[in-house]
Tab-separated table of C-alpha atoms in Angstrom:
chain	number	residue	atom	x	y	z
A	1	UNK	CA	96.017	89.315	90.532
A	2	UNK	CA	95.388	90.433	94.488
A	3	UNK	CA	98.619	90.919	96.381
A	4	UNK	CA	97.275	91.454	100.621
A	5	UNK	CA	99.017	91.272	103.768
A	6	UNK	CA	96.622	89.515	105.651
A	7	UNK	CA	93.042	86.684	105.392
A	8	UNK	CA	90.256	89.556	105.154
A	9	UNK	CA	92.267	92.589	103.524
A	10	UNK	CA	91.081	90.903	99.905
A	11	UNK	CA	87.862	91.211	101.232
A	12	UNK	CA	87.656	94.775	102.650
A	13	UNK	CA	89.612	96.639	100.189
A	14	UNK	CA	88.872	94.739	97.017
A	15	UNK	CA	86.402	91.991	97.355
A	16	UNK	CA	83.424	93.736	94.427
A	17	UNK	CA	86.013	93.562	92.453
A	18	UNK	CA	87.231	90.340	92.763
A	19	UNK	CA	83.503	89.106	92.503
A	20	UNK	CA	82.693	91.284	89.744
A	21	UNK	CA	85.842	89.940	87.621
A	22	UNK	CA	84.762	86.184	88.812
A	23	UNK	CA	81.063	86.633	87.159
A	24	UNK	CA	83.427	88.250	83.613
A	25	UNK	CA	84.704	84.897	83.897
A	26	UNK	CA	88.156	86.037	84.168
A	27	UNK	CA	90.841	84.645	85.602
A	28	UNK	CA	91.603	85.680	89.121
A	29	UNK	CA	94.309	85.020	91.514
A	30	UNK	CA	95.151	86.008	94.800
A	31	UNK	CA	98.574	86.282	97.014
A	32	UNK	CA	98.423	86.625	100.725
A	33	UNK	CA	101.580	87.203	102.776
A	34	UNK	CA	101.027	86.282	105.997
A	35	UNK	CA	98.282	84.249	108.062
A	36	UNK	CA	97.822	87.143	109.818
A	37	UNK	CA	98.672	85.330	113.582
A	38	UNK	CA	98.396	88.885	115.641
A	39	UNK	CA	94.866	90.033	114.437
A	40	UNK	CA	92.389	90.713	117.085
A	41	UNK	CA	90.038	87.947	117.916
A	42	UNK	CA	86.440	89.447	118.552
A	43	UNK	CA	84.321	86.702	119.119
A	44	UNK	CA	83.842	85.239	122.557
A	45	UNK	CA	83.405	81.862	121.346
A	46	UNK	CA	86.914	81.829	119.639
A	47	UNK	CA	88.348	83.008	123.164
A	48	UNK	CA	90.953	80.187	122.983
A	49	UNK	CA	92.653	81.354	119.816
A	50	UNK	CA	93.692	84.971	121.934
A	51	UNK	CA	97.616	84.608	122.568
A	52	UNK	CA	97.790	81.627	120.372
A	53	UNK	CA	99.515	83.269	117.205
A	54	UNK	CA	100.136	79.720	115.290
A	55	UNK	CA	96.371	78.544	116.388
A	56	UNK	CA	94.928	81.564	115.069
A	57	UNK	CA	96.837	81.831	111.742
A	58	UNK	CA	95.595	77.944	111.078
A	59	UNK	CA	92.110	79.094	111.792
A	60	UNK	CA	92.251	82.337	109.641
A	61	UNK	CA	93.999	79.892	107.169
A	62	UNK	CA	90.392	78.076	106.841
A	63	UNK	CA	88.073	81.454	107.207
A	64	UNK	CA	90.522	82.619	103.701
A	65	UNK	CA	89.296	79.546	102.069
A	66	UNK	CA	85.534	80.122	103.198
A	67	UNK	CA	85.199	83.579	102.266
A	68	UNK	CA	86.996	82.803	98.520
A	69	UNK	CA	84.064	80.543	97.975
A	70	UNK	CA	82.021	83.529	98.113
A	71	UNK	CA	83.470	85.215	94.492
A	72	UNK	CA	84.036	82.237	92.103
A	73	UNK	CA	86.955	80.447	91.396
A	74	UNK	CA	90.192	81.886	92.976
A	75	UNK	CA	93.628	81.080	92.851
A	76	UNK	CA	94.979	81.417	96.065
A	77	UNK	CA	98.618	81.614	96.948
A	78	UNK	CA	100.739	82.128	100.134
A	79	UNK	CA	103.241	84.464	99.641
A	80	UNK	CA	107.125	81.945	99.989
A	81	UNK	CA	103.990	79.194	101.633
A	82	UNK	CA	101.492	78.785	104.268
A	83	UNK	CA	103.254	80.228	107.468
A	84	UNK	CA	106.441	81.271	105.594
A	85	UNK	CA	106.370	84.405	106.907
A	86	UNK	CA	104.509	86.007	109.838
A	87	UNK	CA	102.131	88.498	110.301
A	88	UNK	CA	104.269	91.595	111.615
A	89	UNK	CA	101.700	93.194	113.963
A	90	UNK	CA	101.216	96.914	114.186
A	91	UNK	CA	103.816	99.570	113.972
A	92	UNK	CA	106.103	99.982	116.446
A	93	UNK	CA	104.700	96.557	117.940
A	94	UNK	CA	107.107	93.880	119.447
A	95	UNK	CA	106.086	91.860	116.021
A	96	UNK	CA	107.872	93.990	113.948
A	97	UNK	CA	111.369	92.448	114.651
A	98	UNK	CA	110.056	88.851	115.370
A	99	UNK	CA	112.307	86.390	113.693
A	100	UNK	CA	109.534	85.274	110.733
A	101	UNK	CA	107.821	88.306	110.755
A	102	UNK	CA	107.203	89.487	107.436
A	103	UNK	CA	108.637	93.351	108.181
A	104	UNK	CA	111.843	91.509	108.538
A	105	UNK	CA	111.716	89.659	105.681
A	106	UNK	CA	114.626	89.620	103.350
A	107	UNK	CA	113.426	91.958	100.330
A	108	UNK	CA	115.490	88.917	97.421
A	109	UNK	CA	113.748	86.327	99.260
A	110	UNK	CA	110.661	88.098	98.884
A	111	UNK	CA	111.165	89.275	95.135
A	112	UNK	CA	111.903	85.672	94.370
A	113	UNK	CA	108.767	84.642	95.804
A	114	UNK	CA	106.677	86.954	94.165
A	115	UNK	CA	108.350	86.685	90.620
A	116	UNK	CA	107.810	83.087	90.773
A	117	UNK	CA	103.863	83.615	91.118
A	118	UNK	CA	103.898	86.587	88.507
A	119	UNK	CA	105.390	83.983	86.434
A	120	UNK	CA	102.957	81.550	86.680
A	121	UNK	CA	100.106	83.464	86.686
A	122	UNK	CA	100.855	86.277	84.247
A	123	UNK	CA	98.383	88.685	85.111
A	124	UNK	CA	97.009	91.414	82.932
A	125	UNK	CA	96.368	93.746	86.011
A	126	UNK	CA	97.828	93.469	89.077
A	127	UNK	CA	96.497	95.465	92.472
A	128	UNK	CA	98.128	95.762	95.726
A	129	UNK	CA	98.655	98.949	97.969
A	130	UNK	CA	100.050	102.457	98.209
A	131	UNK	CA	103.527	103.053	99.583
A	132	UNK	CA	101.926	103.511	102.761
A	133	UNK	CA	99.967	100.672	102.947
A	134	UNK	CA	96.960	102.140	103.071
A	135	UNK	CA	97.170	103.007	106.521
A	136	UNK	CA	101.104	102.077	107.435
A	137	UNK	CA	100.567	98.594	108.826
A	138	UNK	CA	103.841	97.345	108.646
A	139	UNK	CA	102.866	94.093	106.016
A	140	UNK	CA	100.779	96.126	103.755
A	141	UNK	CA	103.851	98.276	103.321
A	142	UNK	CA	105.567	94.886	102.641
A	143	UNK	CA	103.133	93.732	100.508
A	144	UNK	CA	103.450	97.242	98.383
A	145	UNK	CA	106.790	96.598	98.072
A	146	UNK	CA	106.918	92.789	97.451
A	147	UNK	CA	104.784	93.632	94.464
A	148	UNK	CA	106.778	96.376	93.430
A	149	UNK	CA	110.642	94.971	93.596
A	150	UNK	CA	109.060	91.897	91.693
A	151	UNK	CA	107.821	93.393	88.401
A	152	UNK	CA	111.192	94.359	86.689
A	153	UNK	CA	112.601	90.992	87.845
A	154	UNK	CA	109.263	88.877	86.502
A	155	UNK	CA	109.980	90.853	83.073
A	156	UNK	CA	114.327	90.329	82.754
A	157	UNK	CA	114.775	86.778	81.089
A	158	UNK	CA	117.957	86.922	83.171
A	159	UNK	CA	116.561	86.698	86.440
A	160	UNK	CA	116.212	83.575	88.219
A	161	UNK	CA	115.534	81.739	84.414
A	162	UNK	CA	114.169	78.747	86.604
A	163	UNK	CA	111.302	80.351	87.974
A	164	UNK	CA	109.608	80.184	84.674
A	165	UNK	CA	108.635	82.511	81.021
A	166	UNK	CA	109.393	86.503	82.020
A	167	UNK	CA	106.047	88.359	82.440
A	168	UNK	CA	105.866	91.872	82.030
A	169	UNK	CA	102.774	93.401	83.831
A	170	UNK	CA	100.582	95.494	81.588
A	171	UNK	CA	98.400	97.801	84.422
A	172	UNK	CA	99.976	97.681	88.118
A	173	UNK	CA	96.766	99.663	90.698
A	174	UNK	CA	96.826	100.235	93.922
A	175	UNK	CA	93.865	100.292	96.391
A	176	UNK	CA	92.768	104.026	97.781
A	177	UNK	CA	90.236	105.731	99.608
A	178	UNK	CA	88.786	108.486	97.692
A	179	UNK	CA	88.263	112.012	99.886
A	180	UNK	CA	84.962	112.578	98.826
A	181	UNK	CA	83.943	108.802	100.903
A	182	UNK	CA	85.628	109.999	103.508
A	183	UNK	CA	83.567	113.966	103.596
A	184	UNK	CA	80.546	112.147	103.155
A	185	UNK	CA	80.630	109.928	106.642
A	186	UNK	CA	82.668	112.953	108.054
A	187	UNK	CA	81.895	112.077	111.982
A	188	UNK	CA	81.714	108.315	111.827
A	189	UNK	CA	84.694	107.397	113.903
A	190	UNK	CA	87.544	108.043	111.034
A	191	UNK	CA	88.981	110.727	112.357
A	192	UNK	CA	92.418	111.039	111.339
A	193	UNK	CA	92.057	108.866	107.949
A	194	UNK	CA	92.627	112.136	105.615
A	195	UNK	CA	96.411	111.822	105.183
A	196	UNK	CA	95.866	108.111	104.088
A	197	UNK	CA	92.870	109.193	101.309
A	198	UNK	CA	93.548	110.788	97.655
A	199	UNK	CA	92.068	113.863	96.284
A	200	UNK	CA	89.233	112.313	93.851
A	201	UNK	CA	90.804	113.658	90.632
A	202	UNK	CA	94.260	111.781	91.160
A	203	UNK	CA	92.202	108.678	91.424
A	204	UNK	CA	92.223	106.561	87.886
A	205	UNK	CA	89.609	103.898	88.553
A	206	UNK	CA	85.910	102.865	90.396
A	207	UNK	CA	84.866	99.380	90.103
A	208	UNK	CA	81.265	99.619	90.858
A	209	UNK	CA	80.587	96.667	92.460
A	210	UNK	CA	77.573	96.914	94.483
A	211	UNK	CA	75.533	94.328	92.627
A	212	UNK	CA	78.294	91.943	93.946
A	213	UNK	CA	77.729	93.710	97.657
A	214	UNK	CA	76.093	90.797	99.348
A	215	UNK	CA	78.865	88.527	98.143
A	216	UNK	CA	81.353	91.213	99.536
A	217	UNK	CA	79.499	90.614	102.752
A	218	UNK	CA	79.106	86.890	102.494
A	219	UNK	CA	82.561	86.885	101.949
A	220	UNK	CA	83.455	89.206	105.525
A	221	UNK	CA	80.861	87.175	107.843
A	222	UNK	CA	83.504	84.300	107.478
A	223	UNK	CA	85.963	86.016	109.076
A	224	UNK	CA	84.421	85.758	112.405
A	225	UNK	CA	87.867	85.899	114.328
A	226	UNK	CA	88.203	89.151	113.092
A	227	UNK	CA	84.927	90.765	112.020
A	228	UNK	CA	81.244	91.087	113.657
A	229	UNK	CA	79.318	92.327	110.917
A	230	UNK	CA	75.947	92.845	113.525
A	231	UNK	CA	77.171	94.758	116.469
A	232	UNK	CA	76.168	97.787	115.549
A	233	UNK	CA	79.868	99.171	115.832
A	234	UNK	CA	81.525	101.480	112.861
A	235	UNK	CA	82.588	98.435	110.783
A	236	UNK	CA	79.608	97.069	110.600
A	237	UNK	CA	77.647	100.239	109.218
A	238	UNK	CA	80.406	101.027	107.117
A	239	UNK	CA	79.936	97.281	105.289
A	240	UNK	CA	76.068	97.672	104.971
A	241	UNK	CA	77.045	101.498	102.922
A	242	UNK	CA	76.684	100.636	98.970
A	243	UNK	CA	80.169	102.971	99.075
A	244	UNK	CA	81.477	99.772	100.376
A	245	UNK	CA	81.189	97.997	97.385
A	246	UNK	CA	82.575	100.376	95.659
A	247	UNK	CA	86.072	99.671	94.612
A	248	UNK	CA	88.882	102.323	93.527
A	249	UNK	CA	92.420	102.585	92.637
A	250	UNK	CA	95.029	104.445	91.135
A	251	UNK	CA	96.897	103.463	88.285
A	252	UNK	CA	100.943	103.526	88.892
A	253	UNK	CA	102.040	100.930	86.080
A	254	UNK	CA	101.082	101.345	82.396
A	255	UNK	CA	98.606	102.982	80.057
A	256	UNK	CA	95.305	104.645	81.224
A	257	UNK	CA	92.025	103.283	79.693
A	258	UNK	CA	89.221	105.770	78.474
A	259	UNK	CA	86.979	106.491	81.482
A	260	UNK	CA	83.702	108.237	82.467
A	261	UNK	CA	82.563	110.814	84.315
A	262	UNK	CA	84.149	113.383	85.689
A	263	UNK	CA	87.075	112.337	86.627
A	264	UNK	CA	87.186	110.015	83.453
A	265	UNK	CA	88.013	107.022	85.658
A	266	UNK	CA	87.827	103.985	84.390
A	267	UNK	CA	85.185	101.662	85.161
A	268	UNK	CA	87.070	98.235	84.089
A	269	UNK	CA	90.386	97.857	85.175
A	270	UNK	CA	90.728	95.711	82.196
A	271	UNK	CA	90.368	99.185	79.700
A	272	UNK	CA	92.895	100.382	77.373
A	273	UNK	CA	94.249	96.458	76.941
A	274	UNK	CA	93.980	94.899	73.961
């Protein structure tokens, strides 16, 4: 199970993987917090969707269920409900104190949420972010800590007995950017990412998903609103990169699987379970 702040994080950060476990034929579920309303709308033809939060968060609503297509079968689920809470905007942005806005959501409202899809689901491995969000965005942090709050709660038979069986979460990852990616396209407009990347041998896991790269891309190009994968601009040269596709993470929750390499990481998330 995916836990991401906004339609198209599942795809940038995680989407080989999500393909990759598709094709194993497991089961896969994802949990998206907000219909990400604020994102920047890059195509000209979508002009009428800029300054339209509630238009744009139906449209990225549909591009979500477009790009899923592209893995296998995925359980999608909106964090509380489509449009229960907002997307927050960037730090320090007016959106942060919004009434809806998922940075002011309130953290047992959000636990119960969660708990009640850990419940249902009862993943094996769940993956969400760092404590920074990957790169401090206001709902990844909340998404970090949705995930978080909610797995001591899904496991106590004395919380909230109505939301379902307790679950206790095996493996808990969260998505990084190794250092070594970042060295190697040193001078490709990411200046300033090294405080948000880990040192390669803290790093647990590499899902190596570049024969699922096309779908990873297949996935992206539906996310027009946000994304032009042929411009020629960084993004776009950073998707077409087989590093794209792959995947890796850093085990916080349970026990580490054997691994390769080295850095022995693990090259199925799935290792060490029985």
């Amino acid at each position: 199970m995916l836990v991401h702040a906004h339609p198209d994080d599942e795809s940038t950060a995680t989407g080989a993987t999500m393909a990759r476990y598709c094709a194993d034929g497991a089961s896969v579920s994802l949990v998206t917090c907000t219909s990400g309303e604020l994102g920047e709308v890059v195509a000209d033809d979508l002009a009428h969707l800029r300054g339209n939060p509630d238009a744009l968060g139906e449209y990225r609503r549909g591009e979500i269920r477009a790009a899923l297509a592209e893995y296998g079968d995925v359980r999608h689920h909106w964090l509380g409900g489509p449009g229960r809470w907002r997307d927050s905007g960037m730090a320090g942005e007016a959106g942060n104190g919004v009434d809806g806005a998922f940075a002011k959501a309130d953290p047992a409202e959000v636990t119960r949420a969660m708990v009640e899809i850990l419940r249902a689901e009862r993943p094996h491995v769940v993956i969400t972010y760092d404590e920074f969000g990957g790169y401090g965005h206001p709902d990844h942090i909340g998404a970090h800590r949705a995930v978080m709050t909610s797995l001591d709660p899904a496991e106590d038979p004395g919380y909230a007995p109505e939301l379902g069986e307790p679950w206790q979460v095996p493996k808990v990852y969260w998505t990084t950017l190794p250092r070594s990616i970042l060295k190697r396209i040193e001078g490709a407009g990411i200046e300033g990412f090294e405080p948000y990347t880990v040192p390669d041998e803290e790093l647990t896991a590499m899902v190596d998903g570049r024969a699922f790269h096309a779908a990873k891309i297949a996935a992206l190009r539906h996310y027009r609103s946000q994304v032009d994968l042929d411009d020629g601009g960084f993004f776009a040269q950073m998707v077409a990169r087989p590093e794209f596709a792959m995947e890796h993470y850093l085990l916080v929750r349970g026990d580490r699987g054997p691994g390769t390499g080295p850095h022995d990481w693990e090259s199925d998330l799935f290792a060490g379970l029985d």
